Short mmCIF file of C-alpha atoms in Angstrom, two decimals:
data_model
loop_
_atom_site.label_atom_id
_atom_site.label_comp_id
_atom_site.label_asym_id
_atom_site.label_seq_id
_atom_site.Cartn_x
_atom_site.Cartn_y
_atom_site.Cartn_z
CA UNK A 1 122.60 76.77 142.62
CA UNK A 2 123.22 78.69 139.41
CA UNK A 3 120.09 79.62 137.45
CA UNK A 4 120.63 79.02 133.74
CA UNK A 5 118.41 80.05 130.85
CA UNK A 6 116.29 77.41 129.16
CA UNK A 7 118.30 77.61 125.96
CA UNK A 8 121.57 77.09 127.85
CA UNK A 9 120.12 74.13 129.76
CA UNK A 10 119.01 72.57 126.47
CA UNK A 11 122.42 73.18 124.87
CA UNK A 12 124.18 71.63 127.86
CA UNK A 13 121.89 68.62 127.71
CA UNK A 14 122.56 68.19 123.99
CA UNK A 15 126.30 68.34 124.71
CA UNK A 16 126.20 65.66 127.40
CA UNK A 17 128.93 63.66 125.65
CA UNK A 18 131.17 66.75 125.41
CA UNK A 19 130.17 69.09 128.25
CA UNK A 20 132.98 71.55 127.46
CA UNK A 21 131.47 72.19 124.04
CA UNK A 22 127.92 73.02 125.05
CA UNK A 23 128.12 76.41 123.28
CA UNK A 24 128.46 74.56 119.98
CA UNK A 25 124.95 73.18 120.62
CA UNK A 26 123.18 76.52 121.21
CA UNK A 27 121.93 76.62 117.61
CA UNK A 28 120.50 73.12 118.01
CA UNK A 29 118.79 74.17 121.24
CA UNK A 30 117.32 77.22 119.46
CA UNK A 31 115.99 74.96 116.72
CA UNK A 32 114.27 72.76 119.28
CA UNK A 33 112.72 75.78 120.96
CA UNK A 34 111.53 77.12 117.60
CA UNK A 35 109.79 73.82 116.90
CA UNK A 36 108.08 74.07 120.29
CA UNK A 37 106.77 77.56 119.54
CA UNK A 38 103.53 76.21 118.08
CA UNK A 39 101.68 74.33 120.82
CA UNK A 40 99.97 71.07 119.99
CA UNK A 41 96.22 70.51 120.56
CA UNK A 42 96.68 69.11 124.08
CA UNK A 43 98.73 72.15 125.07
CA UNK A 44 96.15 74.54 123.60
CA UNK A 45 93.44 72.93 125.73
CA UNK A 46 95.16 73.75 129.00
CA UNK A 47 96.95 77.04 128.36
CA UNK A 48 97.11 80.40 126.66
CA UNK A 49 98.64 80.00 123.20
CA UNK A 50 99.83 83.62 122.93
CA UNK A 51 101.46 83.40 126.37
CA UNK A 52 103.28 80.23 125.34
CA UNK A 53 104.58 81.84 122.13
CA UNK A 54 105.74 84.91 124.05
CA UNK A 55 107.62 82.66 126.48
CA UNK A 56 109.32 80.76 123.64
CA UNK A 57 110.25 84.05 121.94
CA UNK A 58 111.83 85.23 125.20
CA UNK A 59 113.79 81.98 125.47
CA UNK A 60 114.96 82.31 121.86
CA UNK A 61 116.21 85.86 122.48
CA UNK A 62 118.42 84.48 125.26
CA UNK A 63 120.40 82.67 122.59
CA UNK A 64 122.45 85.79 122.00
CA UNK A 65 123.48 86.09 125.65
CA UNK A 66 124.60 82.48 126.03
CA UNK A 67 126.24 82.14 122.62
CA UNK A 68 129.21 84.27 123.65
CA UNK A 69 132.20 82.32 124.88
CA UNK A 70 134.03 83.36 128.07
CA UNK A 71 136.81 84.80 125.90
CA UNK A 72 134.37 87.34 124.48
CA UNK A 73 134.17 85.86 120.98
CA UNK A 74 130.78 86.16 119.41
CA UNK A 75 128.99 83.13 118.07
CA UNK A 76 128.27 82.76 114.39
CA UNK A 77 125.16 84.60 113.31
CA UNK A 78 121.98 82.58 113.78
CA UNK A 79 118.75 82.25 111.95
CA UNK A 80 115.14 83.12 112.48
CA UNK A 81 112.98 80.69 114.41
CA UNK A 82 112.21 78.65 111.30
CA UNK A 83 115.89 78.46 110.37
CA UNK A 84 115.35 80.15 107.02
CA UNK A 85 116.68 83.70 107.39
CA UNK A 86 120.11 84.55 108.79
CA UNK A 87 119.97 86.97 111.71
CA UNK A 88 123.10 88.85 112.79
CA UNK A 89 123.59 89.18 116.55
CA UNK A 90 122.80 92.91 116.48
CA UNK A 91 119.64 92.24 114.47
CA UNK A 92 117.79 90.79 117.45
CA UNK A 93 116.67 93.12 120.22
CA UNK A 94 113.76 93.26 122.64
CA UNK A 95 111.70 94.93 119.93
CA UNK A 96 109.52 92.16 118.46
CA UNK A 97 109.33 94.02 115.15
CA UNK A 98 113.06 93.43 114.67
CA UNK A 99 112.37 89.74 114.27
CA UNK A 100 110.19 90.50 111.29
CA UNK A 101 111.92 93.51 109.75
CA UNK A 102 115.62 92.67 109.90
CA UNK A 103 117.33 94.41 107.00
CA UNK A 104 120.64 95.81 105.95
CA UNK A 105 120.91 99.48 107.05
CA UNK A 106 122.16 100.27 103.52
CA UNK A 107 118.95 98.94 101.95
CA UNK A 108 116.67 101.51 100.45
CA UNK A 109 112.95 101.14 100.85
CA UNK A 110 110.98 100.65 97.68
#
């Protein structure tokens, strides 16, 4: 059985009516995961909040690996976890600081 990432499984579930177009639902899946990043009180009682957030961040980073179609086309740029700031595909790496300090390389620091 093929092991799929959480974000891909969510996108495929959201595309149940049109399974061929699951990649169009990756942004929706990322939005759902971003909402889940902050655990509710019941979740906090039974688990480690920082561990949960780290796991959700890892799942969100997978967006960039599943958002590429088999033809090699790249998906449209996404947004940060709150959906407020556009993030280009190359702006998200394994370095957590990149999520906070994404900027245009041409920008000059003040």
